[in-house]
PDB file of C-alpha atoms and ligand atoms in Angstrom:
ATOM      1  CA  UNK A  24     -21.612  -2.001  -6.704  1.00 62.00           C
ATOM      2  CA  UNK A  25     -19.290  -2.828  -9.737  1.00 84.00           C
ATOM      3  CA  UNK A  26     -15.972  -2.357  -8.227  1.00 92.00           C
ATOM      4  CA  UNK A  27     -14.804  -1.347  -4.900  1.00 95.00           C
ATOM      5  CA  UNK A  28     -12.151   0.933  -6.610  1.00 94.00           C
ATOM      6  CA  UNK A  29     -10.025  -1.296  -8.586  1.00 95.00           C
ATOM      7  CA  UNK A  30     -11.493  -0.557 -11.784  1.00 94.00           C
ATOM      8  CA  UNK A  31     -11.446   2.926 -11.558  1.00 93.00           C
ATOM      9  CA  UNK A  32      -8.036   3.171 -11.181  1.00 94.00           C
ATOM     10  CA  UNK A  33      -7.627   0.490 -13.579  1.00 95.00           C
ATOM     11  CA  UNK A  34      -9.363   3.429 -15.880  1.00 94.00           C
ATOM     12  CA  UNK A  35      -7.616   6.528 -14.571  1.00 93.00           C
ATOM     13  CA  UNK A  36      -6.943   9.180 -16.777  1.00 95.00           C
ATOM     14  CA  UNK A  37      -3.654  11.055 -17.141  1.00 94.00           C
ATOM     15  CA  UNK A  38      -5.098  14.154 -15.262  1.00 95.00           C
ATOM     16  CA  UNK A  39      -6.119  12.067 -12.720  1.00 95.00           C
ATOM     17  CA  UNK A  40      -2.962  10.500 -11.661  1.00 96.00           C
ATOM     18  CA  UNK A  41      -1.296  14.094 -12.109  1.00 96.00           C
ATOM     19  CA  UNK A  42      -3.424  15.478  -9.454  1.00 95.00           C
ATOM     20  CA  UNK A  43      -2.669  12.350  -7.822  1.00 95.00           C
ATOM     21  CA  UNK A  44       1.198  12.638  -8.006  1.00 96.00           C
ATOM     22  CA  UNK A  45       0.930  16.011  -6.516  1.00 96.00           C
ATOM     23  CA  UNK A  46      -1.327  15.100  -3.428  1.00 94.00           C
ATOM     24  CA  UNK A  47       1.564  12.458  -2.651  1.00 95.00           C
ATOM     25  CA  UNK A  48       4.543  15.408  -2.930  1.00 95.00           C
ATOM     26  CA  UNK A  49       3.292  16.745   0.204  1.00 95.00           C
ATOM     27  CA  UNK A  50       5.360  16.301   3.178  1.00 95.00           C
ATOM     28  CA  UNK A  51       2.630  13.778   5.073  1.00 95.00           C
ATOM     29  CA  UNK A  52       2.816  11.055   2.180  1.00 96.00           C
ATOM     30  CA  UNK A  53       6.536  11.326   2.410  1.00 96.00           C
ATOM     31  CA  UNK A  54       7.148  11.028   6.072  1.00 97.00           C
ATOM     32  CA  UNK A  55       4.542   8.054   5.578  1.00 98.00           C
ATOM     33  CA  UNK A  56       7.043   6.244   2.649  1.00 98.00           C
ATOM     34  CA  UNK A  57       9.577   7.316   4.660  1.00 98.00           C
ATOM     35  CA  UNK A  58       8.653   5.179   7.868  1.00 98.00           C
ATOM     36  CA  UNK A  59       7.480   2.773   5.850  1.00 98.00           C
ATOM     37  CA  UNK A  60      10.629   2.299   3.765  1.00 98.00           C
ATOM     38  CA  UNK A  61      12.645   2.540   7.494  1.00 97.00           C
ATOM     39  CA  UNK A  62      10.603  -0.767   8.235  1.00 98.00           C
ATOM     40  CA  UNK A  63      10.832  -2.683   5.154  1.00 98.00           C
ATOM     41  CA  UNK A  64      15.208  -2.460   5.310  1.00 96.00           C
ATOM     42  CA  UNK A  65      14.768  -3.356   9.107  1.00 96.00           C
ATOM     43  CA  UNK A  66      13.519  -6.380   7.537  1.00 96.00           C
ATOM     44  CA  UNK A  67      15.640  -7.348   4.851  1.00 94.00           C
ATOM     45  CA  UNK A  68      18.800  -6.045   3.529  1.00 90.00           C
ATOM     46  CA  UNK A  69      18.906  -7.937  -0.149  1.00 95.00           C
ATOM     47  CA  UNK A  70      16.648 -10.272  -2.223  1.00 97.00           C
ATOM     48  CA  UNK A  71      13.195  -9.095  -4.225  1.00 98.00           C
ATOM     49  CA  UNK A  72      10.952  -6.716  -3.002  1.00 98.00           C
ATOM     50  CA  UNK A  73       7.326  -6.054  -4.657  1.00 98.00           C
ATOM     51  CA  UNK A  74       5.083  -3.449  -3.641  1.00 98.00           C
ATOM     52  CA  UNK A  75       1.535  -4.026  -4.674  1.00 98.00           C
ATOM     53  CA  UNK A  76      -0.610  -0.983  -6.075  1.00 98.00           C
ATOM     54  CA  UNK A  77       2.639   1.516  -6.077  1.00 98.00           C
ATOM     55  CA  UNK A  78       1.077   4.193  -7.759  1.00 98.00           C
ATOM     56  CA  UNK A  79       3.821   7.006  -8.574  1.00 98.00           C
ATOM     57  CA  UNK A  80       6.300   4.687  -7.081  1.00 97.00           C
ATOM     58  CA  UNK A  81       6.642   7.013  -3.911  1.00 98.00           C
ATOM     59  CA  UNK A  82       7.688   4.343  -1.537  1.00 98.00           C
ATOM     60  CA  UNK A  83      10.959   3.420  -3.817  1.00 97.00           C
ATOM     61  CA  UNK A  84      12.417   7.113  -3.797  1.00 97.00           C
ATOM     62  CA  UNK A  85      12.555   6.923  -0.295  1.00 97.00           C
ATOM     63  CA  UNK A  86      13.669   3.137  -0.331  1.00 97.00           C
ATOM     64  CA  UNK A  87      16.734   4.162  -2.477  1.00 95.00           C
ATOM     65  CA  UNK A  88      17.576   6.761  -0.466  1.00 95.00           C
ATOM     66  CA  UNK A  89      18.482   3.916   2.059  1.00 95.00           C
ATOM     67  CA  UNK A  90      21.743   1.400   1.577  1.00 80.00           C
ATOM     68  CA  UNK A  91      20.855  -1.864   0.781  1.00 81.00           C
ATOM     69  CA  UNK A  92      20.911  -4.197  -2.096  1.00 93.00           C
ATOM     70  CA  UNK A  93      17.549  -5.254  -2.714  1.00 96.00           C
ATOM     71  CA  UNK A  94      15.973  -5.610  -6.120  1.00 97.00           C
ATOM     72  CA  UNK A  95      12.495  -3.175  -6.079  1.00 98.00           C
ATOM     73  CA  UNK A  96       9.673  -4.375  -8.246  1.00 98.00           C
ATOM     74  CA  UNK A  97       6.011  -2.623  -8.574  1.00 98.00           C
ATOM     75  CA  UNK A  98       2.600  -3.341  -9.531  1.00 98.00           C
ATOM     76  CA  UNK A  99       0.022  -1.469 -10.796  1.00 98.00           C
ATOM     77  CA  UNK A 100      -3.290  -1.656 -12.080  1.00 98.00           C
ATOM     78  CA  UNK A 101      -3.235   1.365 -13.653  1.00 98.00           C
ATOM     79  CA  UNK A 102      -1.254   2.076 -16.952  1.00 97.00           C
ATOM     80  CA  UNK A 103      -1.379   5.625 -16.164  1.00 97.00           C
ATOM     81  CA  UNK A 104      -0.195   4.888 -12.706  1.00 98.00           C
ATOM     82  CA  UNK A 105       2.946   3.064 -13.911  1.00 98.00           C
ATOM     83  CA  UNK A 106       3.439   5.830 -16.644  1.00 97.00           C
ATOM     84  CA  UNK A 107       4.106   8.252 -14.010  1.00 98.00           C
ATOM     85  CA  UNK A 108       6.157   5.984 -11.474  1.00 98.00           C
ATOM     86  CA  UNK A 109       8.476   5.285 -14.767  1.00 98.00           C
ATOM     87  CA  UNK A 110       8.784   9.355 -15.023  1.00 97.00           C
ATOM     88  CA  UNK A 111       9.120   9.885 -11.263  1.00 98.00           C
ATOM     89  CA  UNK A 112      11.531   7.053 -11.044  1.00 97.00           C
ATOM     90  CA  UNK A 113      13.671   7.527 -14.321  1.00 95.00           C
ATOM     91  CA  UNK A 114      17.433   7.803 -12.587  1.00 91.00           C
ATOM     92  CA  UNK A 115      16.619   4.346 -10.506  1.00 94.00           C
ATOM     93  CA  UNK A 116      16.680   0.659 -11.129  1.00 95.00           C
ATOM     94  CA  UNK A 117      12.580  -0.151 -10.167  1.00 97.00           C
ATOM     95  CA  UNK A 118      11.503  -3.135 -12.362  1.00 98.00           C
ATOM     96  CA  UNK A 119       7.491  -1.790 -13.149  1.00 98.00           C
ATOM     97  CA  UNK A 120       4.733  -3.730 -14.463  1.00 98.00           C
ATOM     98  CA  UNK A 121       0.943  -2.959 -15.152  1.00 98.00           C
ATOM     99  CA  UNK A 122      -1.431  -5.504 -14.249  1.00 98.00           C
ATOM    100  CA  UNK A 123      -3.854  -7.031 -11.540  1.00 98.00           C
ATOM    101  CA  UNK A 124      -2.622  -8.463  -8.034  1.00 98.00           C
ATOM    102  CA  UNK A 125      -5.510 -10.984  -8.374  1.00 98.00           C
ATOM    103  CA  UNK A 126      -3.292 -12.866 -11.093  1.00 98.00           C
ATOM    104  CA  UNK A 127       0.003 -12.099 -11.880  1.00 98.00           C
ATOM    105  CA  UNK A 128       2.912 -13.425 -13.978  1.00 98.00           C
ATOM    106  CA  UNK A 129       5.400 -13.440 -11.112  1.00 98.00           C
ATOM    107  CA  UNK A 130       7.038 -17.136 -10.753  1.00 98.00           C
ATOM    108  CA  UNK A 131       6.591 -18.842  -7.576  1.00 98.00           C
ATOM    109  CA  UNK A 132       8.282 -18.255  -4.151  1.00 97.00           C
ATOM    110  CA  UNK A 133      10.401 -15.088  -6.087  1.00 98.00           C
ATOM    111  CA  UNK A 134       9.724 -12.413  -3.081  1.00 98.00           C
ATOM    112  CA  UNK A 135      11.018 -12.241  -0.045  1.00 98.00           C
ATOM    113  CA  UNK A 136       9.064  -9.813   0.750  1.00 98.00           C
ATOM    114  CA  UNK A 137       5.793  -7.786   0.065  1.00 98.00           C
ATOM    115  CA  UNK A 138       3.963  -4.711   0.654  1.00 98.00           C
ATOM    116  CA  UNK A 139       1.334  -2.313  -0.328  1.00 98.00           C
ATOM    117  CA  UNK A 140       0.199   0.196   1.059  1.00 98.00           C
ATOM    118  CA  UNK A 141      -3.736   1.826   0.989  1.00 97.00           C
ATOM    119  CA  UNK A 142      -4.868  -0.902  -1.326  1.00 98.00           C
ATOM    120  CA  UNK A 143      -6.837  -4.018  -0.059  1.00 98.00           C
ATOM    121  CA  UNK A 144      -9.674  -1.847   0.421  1.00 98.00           C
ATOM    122  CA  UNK A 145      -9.735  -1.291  -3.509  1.00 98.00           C
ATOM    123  CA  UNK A 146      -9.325  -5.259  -4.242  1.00 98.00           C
ATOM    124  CA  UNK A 147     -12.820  -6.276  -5.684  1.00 98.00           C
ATOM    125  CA  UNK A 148     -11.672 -10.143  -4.294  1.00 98.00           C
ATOM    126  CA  UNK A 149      -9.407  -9.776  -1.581  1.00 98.00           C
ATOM    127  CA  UNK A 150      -9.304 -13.267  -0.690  1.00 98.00           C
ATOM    128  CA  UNK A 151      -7.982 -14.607  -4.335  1.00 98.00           C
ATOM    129  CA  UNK A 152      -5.543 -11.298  -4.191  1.00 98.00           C
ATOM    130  CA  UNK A 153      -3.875 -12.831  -0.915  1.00 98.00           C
ATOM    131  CA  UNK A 154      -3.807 -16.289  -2.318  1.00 98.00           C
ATOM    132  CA  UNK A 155      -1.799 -14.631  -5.102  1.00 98.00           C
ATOM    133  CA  UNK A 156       0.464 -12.902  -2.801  1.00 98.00           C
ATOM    134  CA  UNK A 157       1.162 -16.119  -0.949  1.00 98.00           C
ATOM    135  CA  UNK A 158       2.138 -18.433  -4.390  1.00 98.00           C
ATOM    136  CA  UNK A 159       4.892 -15.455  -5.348  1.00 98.00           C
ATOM    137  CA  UNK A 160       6.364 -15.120  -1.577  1.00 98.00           C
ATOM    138  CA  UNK A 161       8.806 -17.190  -0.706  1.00 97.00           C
ATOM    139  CA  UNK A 162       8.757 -19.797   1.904  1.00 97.00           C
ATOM    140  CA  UNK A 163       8.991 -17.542   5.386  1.00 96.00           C
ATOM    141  CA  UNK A 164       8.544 -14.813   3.788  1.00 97.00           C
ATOM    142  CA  UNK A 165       6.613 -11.961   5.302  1.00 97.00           C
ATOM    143  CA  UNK A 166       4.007  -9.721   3.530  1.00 98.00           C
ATOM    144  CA  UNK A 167       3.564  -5.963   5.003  1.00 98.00           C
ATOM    145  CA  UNK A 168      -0.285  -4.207   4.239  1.00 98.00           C
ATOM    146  CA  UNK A 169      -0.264  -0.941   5.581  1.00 98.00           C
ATOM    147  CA  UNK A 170      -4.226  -0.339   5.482  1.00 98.00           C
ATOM    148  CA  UNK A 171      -6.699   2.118   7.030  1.00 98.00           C
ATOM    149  CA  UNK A 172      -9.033   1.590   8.933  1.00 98.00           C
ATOM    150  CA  UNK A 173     -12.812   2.475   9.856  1.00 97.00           C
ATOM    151  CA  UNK A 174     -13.085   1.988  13.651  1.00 97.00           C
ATOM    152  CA  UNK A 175      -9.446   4.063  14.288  1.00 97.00           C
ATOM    153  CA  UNK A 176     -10.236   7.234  17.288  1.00 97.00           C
ATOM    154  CA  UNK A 177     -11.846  10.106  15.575  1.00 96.00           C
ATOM    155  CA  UNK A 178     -10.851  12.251  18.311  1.00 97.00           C
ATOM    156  CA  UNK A 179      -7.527  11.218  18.099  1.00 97.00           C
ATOM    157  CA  UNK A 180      -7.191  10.986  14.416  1.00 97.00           C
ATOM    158  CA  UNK A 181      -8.900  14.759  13.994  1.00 96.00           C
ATOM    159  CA  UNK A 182      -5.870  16.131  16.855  1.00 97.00           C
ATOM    160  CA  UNK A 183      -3.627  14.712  14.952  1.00 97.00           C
ATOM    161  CA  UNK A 184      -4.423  15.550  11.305  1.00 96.00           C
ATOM    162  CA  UNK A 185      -4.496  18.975  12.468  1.00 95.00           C
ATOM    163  CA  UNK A 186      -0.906  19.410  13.638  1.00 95.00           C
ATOM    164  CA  UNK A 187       0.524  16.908  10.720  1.00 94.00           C
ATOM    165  CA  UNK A 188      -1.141  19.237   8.009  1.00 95.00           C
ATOM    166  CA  UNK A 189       0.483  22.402   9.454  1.00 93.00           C
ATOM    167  CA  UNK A 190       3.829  21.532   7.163  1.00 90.00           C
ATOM    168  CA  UNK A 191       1.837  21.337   4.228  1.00 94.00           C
ATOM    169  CA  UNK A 192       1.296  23.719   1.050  1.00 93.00           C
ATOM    170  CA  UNK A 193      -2.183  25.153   1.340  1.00 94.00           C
ATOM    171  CA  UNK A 194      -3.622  23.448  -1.480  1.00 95.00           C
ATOM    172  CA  UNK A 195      -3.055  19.833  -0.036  1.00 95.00           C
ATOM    173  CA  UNK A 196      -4.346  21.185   3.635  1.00 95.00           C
ATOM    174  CA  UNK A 197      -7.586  20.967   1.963  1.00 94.00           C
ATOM    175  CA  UNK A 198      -6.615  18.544  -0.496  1.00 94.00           C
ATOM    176  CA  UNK A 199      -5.475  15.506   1.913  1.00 95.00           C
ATOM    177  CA  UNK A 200      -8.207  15.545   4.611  1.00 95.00           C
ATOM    178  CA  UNK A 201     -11.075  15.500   1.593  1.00 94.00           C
ATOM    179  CA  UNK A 202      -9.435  12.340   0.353  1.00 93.00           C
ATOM    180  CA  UNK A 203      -8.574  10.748   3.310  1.00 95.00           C
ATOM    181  CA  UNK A 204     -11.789  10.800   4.717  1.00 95.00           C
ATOM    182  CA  UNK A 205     -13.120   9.955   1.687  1.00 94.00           C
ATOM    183  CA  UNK A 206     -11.132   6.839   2.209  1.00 96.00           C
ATOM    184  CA  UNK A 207     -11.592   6.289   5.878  1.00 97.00           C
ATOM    185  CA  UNK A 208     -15.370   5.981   5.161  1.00 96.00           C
ATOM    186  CA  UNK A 209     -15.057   3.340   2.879  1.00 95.00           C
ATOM    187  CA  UNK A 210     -12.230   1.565   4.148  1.00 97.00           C
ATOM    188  CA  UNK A 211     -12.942  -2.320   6.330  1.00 98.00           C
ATOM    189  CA  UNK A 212     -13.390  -2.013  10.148  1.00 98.00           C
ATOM    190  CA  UNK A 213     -10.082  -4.098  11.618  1.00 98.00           C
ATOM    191  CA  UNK A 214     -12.440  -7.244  12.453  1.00 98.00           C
ATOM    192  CA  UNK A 215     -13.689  -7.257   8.468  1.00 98.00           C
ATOM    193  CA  UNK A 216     -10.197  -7.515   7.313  1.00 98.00           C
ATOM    194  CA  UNK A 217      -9.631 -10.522   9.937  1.00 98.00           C
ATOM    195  CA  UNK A 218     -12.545 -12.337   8.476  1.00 98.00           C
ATOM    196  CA  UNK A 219     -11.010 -11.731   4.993  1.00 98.00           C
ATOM    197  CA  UNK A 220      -7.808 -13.113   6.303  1.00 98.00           C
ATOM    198  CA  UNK A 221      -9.404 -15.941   7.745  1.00 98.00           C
ATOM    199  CA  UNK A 222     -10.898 -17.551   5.075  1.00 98.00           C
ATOM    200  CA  UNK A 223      -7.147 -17.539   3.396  1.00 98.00           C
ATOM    201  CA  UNK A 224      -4.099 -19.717   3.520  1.00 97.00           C
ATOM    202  CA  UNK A 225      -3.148 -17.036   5.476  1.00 98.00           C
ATOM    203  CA  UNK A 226      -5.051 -17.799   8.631  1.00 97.00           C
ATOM    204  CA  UNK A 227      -3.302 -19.285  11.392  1.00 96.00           C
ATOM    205  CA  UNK A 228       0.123 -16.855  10.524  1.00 97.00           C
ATOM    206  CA  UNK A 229      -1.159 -13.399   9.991  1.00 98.00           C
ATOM    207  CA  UNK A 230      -0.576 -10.318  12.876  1.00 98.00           C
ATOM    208  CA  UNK A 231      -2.167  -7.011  12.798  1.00 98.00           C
ATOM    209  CA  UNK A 232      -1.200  -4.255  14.442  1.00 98.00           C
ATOM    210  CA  UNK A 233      -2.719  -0.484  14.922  1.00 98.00           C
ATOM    211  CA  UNK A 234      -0.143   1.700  14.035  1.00 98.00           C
ATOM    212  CA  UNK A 235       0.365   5.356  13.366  1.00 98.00           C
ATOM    213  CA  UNK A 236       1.908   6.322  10.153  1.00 98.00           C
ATOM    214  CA  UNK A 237       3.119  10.182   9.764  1.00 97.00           C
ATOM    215  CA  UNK A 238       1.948  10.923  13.087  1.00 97.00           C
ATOM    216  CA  UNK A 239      -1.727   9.328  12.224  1.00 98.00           C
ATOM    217  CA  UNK A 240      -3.638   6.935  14.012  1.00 98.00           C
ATOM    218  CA  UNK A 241      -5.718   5.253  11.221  1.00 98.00           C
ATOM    219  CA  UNK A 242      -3.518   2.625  10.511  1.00 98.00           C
ATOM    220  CA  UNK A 243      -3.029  -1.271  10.504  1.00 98.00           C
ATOM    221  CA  UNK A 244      -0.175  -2.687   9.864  1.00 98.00           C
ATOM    222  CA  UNK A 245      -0.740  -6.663   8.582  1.00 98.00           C
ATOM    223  CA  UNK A 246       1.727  -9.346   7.905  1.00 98.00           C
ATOM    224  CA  UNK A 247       1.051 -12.093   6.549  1.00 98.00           C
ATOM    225  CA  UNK A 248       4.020 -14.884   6.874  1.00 98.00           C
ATOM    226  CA  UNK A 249       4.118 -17.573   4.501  1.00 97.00           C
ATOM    227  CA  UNK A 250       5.172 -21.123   5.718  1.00 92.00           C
ATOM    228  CA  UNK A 251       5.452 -24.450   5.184  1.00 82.00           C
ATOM    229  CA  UNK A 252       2.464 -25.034   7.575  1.00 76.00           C
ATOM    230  CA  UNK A 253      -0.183 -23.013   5.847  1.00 73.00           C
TER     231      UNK A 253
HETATM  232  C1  LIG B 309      -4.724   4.526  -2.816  1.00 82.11           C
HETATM  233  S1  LIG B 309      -3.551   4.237  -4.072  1.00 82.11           S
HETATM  234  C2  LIG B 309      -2.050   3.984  -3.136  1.00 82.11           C
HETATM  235  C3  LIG B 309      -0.811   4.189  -3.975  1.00 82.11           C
HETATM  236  C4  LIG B 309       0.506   4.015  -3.235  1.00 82.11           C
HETATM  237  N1  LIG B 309       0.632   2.696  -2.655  1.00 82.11           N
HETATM  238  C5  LIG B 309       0.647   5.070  -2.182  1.00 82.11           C
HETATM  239  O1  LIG B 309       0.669   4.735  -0.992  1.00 82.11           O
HETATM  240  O2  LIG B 309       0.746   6.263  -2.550  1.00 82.11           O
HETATM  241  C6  LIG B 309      -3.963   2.594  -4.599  1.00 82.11           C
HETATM  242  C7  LIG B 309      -3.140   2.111  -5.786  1.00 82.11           C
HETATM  243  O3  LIG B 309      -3.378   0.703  -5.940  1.00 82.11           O
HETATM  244  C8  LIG B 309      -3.633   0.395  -7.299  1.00 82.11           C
HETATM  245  N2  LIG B 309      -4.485  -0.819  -7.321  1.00 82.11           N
HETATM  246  C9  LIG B 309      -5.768  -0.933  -6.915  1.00 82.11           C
HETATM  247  N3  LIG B 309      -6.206  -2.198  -7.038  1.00 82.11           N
HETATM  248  C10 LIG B 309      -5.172  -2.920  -7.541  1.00 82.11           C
HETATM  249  C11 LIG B 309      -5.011  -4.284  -7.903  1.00 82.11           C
HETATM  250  N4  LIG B 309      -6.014  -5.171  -7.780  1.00 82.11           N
HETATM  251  N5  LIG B 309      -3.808  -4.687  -8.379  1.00 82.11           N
HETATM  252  C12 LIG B 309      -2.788  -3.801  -8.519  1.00 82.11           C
HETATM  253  N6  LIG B 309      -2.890  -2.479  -8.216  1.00 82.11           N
HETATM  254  C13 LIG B 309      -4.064  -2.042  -7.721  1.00 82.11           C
HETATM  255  C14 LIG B 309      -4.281   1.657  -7.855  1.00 82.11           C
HETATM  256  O4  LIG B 309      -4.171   1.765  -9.253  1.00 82.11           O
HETATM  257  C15 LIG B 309      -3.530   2.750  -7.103  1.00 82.11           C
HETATM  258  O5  LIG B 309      -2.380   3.171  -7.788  1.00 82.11           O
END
C-alpha cells in the first residue's frame, strides 16, 4: 500500500473537495461539529486552538458561533482542502495553513489545545504525527482525536444511522452511509490505536473513550495530555 489516505487527499482535486463540502452541509456532520465544538469551549475559554486535517473548516463555523476568545488555527494537507475552508470561512478570523501534521512549522509548546477529527486513520506514520502534536502543545495541554472505529456495535450503529439520516436531503441519505462505511472498514480497531499510542511519548497519559457523536456509536474520543512527565 502507498498511503493509507494521506496522499490522496494531499492530491485532491477541486471537484473532489466540492462534493466533499457538500457531504459535510448535511445536518449529521453539523450536529457532529456542533458537539464537538460544545466540548472543545468546555475546555478552554482563550489561548490557541489547532485542528489537525480541518478540511472545509466545518468545526470553526460552529466554534464561532460560541463566545469565547480563542485564537482558531487549521491544518491541512490538502491545498484544495484549505482553498475551500478559506471560501467557507471568509467573514471569520481562522489562521489556515497547508501542510503535513508529520512536520510542521508551528513553534514549540504554542497550543493549548488540539484536535482533529476522522484523521489518524489517514496518517501514513501515526506515531511521528503524535510526536509532532506533542512538541507544539503546551505543557498540560490536552489533545482531542475524535476517531472511528472498527470493532463499534453494528447493530447498534445500523439503528442508529437509520433514524440520524431521516433529517437529511436525499442525496446525502445515500451519500453518507457509502462513505462512512467506506471508512469504518478501513478505520483501526480501538486496541490498534492503543498500540500506536503506546509506542509514543504519549503513553502513560493518554484516555480513550467510546463515544457517540450525532447520535452514532462509532466513535473514540482520545486525549492525549502532555506533561512534564512524559
Ligand atoms: C476525513 S477528512 C475530515 C475533515 C474534517 N476534520 C471533518 O471532520 O470534516 C480528513 C482530512 O484530513 C486531512 N489530512 C489527512 N492526512 C493529513 C495529514 N497527515 N496532515 C494534515 N492533514 C491531513 C485531509 O486532507 C482531509 O481534509
Amino acid at each position: 500500500m502507498d498511503s493509507r489516505g494521506e496522499k490522496d487527499f494531499e492530491k485532491f482535486s477541486k471537484i473532489a473537495v466540492k462534493f466533499y463540502d457538500y457531504i459535510t452541509r448535511g445536518t449529521l456532520i453539523k450536529r457532529q461539529n456542533e458537539e464537538i465544538a460544545q466540548f472543545l469551549i468546555s475546555k478552554i475559554t482563550t489561548g490557541n486552538l489547532l485542528d489537525v486535517g480541518t478540511g472545509p473548516g466545518r468545526l470553526f463555523i460552529e466554534i464561532s458561533k460560541l463566545k469565547s476568545d480563542i485564537e482558531l488555527y487549521g491544518l491541512d494537507i490538502s491545498n484544495s482542502m484549505i482553498e475551500q475552508a478559506q471560501k467557507n470561512l471568509k467573514n471569520k478570523k481562522v489562521n489556515l495553513r497547508v501542510g503535513n501534521i508529520e512536520k510542521t512549522e508551528y513553534e514549540d509548546n504554542f497550543f493549548d489545545i488540539i484536535t482533529a477529527t476522522g484523521n489518524l486513520f489517514l496518517w501514513d506514520h501515526p506515531q511521528e504525527c503524535l510526536e509532532e502534536i506533542r512538541r507544539i502543545l503546551k505543557f498540560n495541554g490536552s489533545t482531542y482525536l475524535f476517531e472511528t472505529y472498527n470493532d463499534y456495535d453494528e447493530h447498534e450503529y445500523k439503528i442508529a444511522l437509520k433514524s440520524t439520516l431521516k433529517k437529511e436531503s436525499i442525496p446525502r441519505r445515500i451519500l453518507i452511509p457509502y462513505f462512512l462505511n467506506n471508512q469504518l472498514d478501513f478505520t483501526y480497531k480501538k486496541s490498534e490505536i492503543e498500540k500506536i499510542i503506546n509506542q509514543t511519548s504519549f503513553k502513560n497519559s493518554y484516555n480513550i473513550d467510546k463515544i457517540k457523536l450525532s447520535g452514532l456509536p462509532i466513535w473514540l474520543k482520545i486525549e492525549l495530555k502532555k506533561t512534564n512527565h512524559n
